[in-house]
Each structure stands twice: as C-alpha cells, then as structure tokens.
Amino acid sequence: MQTTLITNALCVNEGSTTASDLFIRHGRIERIAPRLELRADTTIDAGGRLLLPGMIDCHVHFREPGLEQKADIQSESAAAVAGGVTSFMEMPNTRPAATTNEILEQKFALAATRSIANYSFHLGASNSNLDELLALDPRTVCGVKLFMGASTGNLLVDRAQQLEDIFKEVHVPVSLHCEDTNTIRENEKAAREKFGESIPFGEHWKIRSEAACYQSTALAVELATRYGTRIHVLHLTTARELALFKAGPAAGKRITCEACPHHLWFSAGDYDALGALIKCNPSIKTADDRAALRQALLDDVVDTVGTDHAPHLWEEKQNPYGSAPSGLPVIQSALVSLLEFLPPAAVAEKTAHNPARIFQVAERGFIREGCWADLVLVDPRKPHTVTKENTLYKCGWSPFEGTTFGSSVCLTLVNGRIAYRDGQVNRSVRGQRLLFDR
Ligand code: DOR
Ligand code: ZN
C-alpha cells in the first residue's frame, strides 16, 4: 500500500482544529488541505471525527526481555496502537537491566522484529555506569532513566557523587523517578508497627508520601538548575511538587515534567475498592492532588502525559500489601481517559507535540506535511466500556474495567499503515526506531 487518502477529518494540531483531507505517500503526510481530489490506493472517510497526532508515550514498561510472563513488546505494542499510541519510549528495569549500550541494542533488535508501534529505549543509570551513559548515541536513543528512589527493579542511584556527575555530564534528556527512599522506609516501618503484616492498601499513599516525593523532586530540580541538566521529572503526584516547576511552553524549558493517566483519574478514595490494582510508585494521592494535576496540565506547568504502563500479573496483585507489586497497565485507555477532562487540543499537546519537542523526536508528533503519518482517529461521541474481553494486555486485566469512556479510538496509523481499526490490531505492522534531531 503506497498511498492513502483520509477525507473529512477534524484535524487537531498545534492549537487549532481544522476540517481537512490528508494525502499519505510512502508512510508520510504529503499534503493537507480542506479538500483533496486525489486518487489513492486506500481511502478512509473520517466522517468528521477527530484526527490527532498519535500519542508518543515517553514512559512505558513492556517487560521484555526477562519478564515476558507479565508482558512483551508485541502484546503491549498491540494494546498501545489500540489506544492511539503510535510511539513509545521504554524503561530499563527489564532483565538484565538495560544499563549498558550493548544490552540496550539487544532491546532495539527485539523491537525491530516485534513492535507494532515506533520505539525507543532508555538507558538506565546505575551507581557505576557513567561511561555507558556518556557513550549513548543521542541521535538514536531517547535518553537516560534515573531512579532517584527505589522502585520495581534494582536501579536506584544513591551515590551522591554519581548523582552529581550524571546531572553535570549527561546531555540527553534524563527522565527521573523521584521519591526519597529513606522517608519511605521510615513510613513503612511505622505502618508495620501499627498494622503488622496486614497493612491496608489505603496506607500506600501515606507510606509513599507527599513528603517523600517533594524531597526528591526538589533535589532533582536543584541539581538540574545548578548544572543546566535537561531533566524530565516523571509521574508527578502532588500539588506541592507542582510549585517546583514553571508554567510555560515546553519548548523553552530545560526542566519539564509528566503526569500519568492513573494519577489523573484515581484518588485515595479508590484504594478501598481497588486495593493492589492501583498500587503504584509513586502512589495515587488525594482528590485535591488529582485536581491540582489536572489544572497544572491546563496551566502548562505539567508538560506531558506518559502512561507509566506497568503490567503485573493478576495473581501477583492478589498478594498482601508488602508483596503485591507496584504498577498498573493503562496504555490502551490513556488517550480516551484524558479526553474526559481535557480539550482535544490539550491532549494533542501533552501526548504528542510536547513529547516530540522535549525529546527532539524527528519528524513525528505533529500533523504536518513531511512528517510520518502517525495518526489516531477518535470518535468523541462513541462511548465504550472497558472489559477484560476488550483489554489486550498480556496480563489480561485493566484497572479501568467497568469504566465507560465517552470516546473511542477508531483507527490508528503507524507510518501510514493501519495498525488498528474498529477493534482489530494488524499484528503484521512493524514500527520504526525513533530518531532524534540532536
Ligand atoms: O509503580 C511502578 N511500577 N513504579 C515504578 O517505578 C516501576 C513500575 C514497574 O516497573 O512496575
Ligand atoms: Zn515507570
């Protein structure tokens, strides 16, 4: 298939919403105009529905290699395109942990044969791999992931000198997990003294507390300000941390931040019903925090939404608090969940334009002539309910089960090819390695 014509789309791009036709050739958008009288191998009538740039998800955990019982690149990229995500940047807490460029390249090789969406992989920082971080190729790798707090996996950087060296010397974007481990340990100890081994899940947000988040995020912002580091602070969860970030366009900032769909959707009141299913790090906090995060997206204090898609097995999630793993699968519902409370133009900004700007992704993230045709067609008036049956994650469950969203993803194009349409994933589509203009 060489050419595709999309007619009658309501294009949501760079702050405007315009009725347009699009002509795609060899995977790229060749022309955009109010009306195109062109013949194409395939014609898609968008029927006046919303056409957004495909989501570039800068924060996923796809578990391959080493944890394929939970998820793999093929299964989760299928769920991604079904949810309108056309590119992802994956995290290094796989097995072995991706802390060398050699291990990282093995992940790229796996993705080349298995991924339906476009892909990149973060190199993980450890206490001793500065040489590897500095050897990373900035044009073909998205960036570095640094855990400034212990979480799933074993990638904590807690050597003060190593932390300073990373902030000083790494020039690609550094994505940060910020939670102060000592604060969490103290809180956990106190909870154990109070509840013994049966800590209620509703304690999670008090253990992985606001103070733990604030302390670590404040340190990150301080170091990045001192050294001019390009940092992207992942998964903010508290109103208090927001005060550490400046409002304004992402393009002009060296310190940017992310919010995640589950922190924008759930709140502390949901632990009673959902328990382990919404246990994640950093934790889901109060309804006031959630309201502040939503507002911060509108105020351009929070720059991106990344999913932190982190699948774990249903059986593992039946464990008691101490041994139930943290993380939840969300990638298939992320885009539609955002449309419940954000205008479509803001969704495009936070999920596609800003990720492209922050990571300097080449030729993606916008509906522009010359860009790759990574596109998602959304019907804003077609509700759907999340069920186990329509959930594509390998782990087979979603924290959104039973939730009805007002909109649905109808069609997803990856490099001009139909990767998803009306409930069906085309598993023969293969994404490309992301490239970066740096
Ligand atoms: O909840 C989380 N799950 N937080 C993380 O930092 C890691 C993730 C995972 O990989 O499961
Ligand atoms: Zn994560």
PDB file of C-alpha atoms and ligand atoms in Angstrom, residues 59 61 63 70 91 93 145 147 149-153 177 179 204 208 235 262 279-282 308-312 325-328, ligand 1:
ATOM      1  CA  HIS A  59       7.192   6.210  29.711  1.00  0.00           C
ATOM      2  CA  HIS A  61       7.432  -0.777  30.934  1.00  0.00           C
ATOM      3  CA  ARG A  63       8.941  -6.212  30.408  1.00  0.00           C
ATOM      4  CA  LYS A  70       3.951 -10.262  32.603  1.00  0.00           C
ATOM      5  CA  MET A  91      12.206   1.877  30.598  1.00  0.00           C
ATOM      6  CA  ASN A  93      14.038  -2.157  34.525  1.00  0.00           C
ATOM      7  CA  LYS A 145      16.350   6.926  33.037  1.00  0.00           C
ATOM      8  CA  PHE A 147      15.730   6.251  39.658  1.00  0.00           C
ATOM      9  CA  GLY A 149      14.157   6.499  44.615  1.00  0.00           C
ATOM     10  CA  ALA A 150      13.910   2.735  44.839  1.00  0.00           C
ATOM     11  CA  SER A 151      11.030   1.155  42.931  1.00  0.00           C
ATOM     12  CA  THR A 152      10.336  -2.002  40.928  1.00  0.00           C
ATOM     13  CA  GLY A 153      13.695  -3.361  39.750  1.00  0.00           C
ATOM     14  CA  HIS A 177      11.753   8.785  39.170  1.00  0.00           C
ATOM     15  CA  GLU A 179      10.832   9.507  45.695  1.00  0.00           C
ATOM     16  CA  HIS A 204       0.095   3.254  50.433  1.00  0.00           C
ATOM     17  CA  ARG A 208       4.921   6.580  49.656  1.00  0.00           C
ATOM     18  CA  HIS A 235       4.821  10.929  37.228  1.00  0.00           C
ATOM     19  CA  HIS A 262      -3.912   6.862  36.729  1.00  0.00           C
ATOM     20  CA  LYS A 279      -0.842   0.292  43.997  1.00  0.00           C
ATOM     21  CA  CYS A 280       1.943   2.033  42.109  1.00  0.00           C
ATOM     22  CA  ASN A 281       5.039   4.116  42.736  1.00  0.00           C
ATOM     23  CA  PRO A 282       4.763   6.998  43.252  1.00  0.00           C
ATOM     24  CA  ASP A 308       3.889   4.535  33.075  1.00  0.00           C
ATOM     25  CA  HIS A 309       2.204   1.433  31.692  1.00  0.00           C
ATOM     26  CA  ALA A 310       3.500  -1.174  34.164  1.00  0.00           C
ATOM     27  CA  PRO A 311       1.780  -4.558  33.834  1.00  0.00           C
ATOM     28  CA  HIS A 312       1.901  -7.166  36.587  1.00  0.00           C
ATOM     29  CA  PRO A 325       3.982  -5.446  43.092  1.00  0.00           C
ATOM     30  CA  SER A 326       3.579  -1.755  42.249  1.00  0.00           C
ATOM     31  CA  GLY A 327       2.436  -0.686  38.798  1.00  0.00           C
ATOM     32  CA  LEU A 328      -0.669  -0.953  36.631  1.00  0.00           C
TER      33      LEU A 328
HETATM   34  O1  DOR B   1       4.609   1.535  40.053  1.00  0.00           O
HETATM   35  C1  DOR B   1       5.649   1.393  39.429  1.00  0.00           C
HETATM   36  N1  DOR B   1       5.834   0.350  38.613  1.00  0.00           N
HETATM   37  N2  DOR B   1       6.622   2.300  39.569  1.00  0.00           N
HETATM   38  C2  DOR B   1       7.837   2.122  39.036  1.00  0.00           C
HETATM   39  O2  DOR B   1       8.681   2.924  39.261  1.00  0.00           O
HETATM   40  C3  DOR B   1       8.144   0.926  38.250  1.00  0.00           C
HETATM   41  C4  DOR B   1       6.928   0.305  37.726  1.00  0.00           C
HETATM   42  C5  DOR B   1       7.173  -1.113  37.278  1.00  0.00           C
HETATM   43  O3  DOR B   1       8.124  -1.336  36.521  1.00  0.00           O
HETATM   44  O4  DOR B   1       6.409  -1.988  37.667  1.00  0.00           O
END
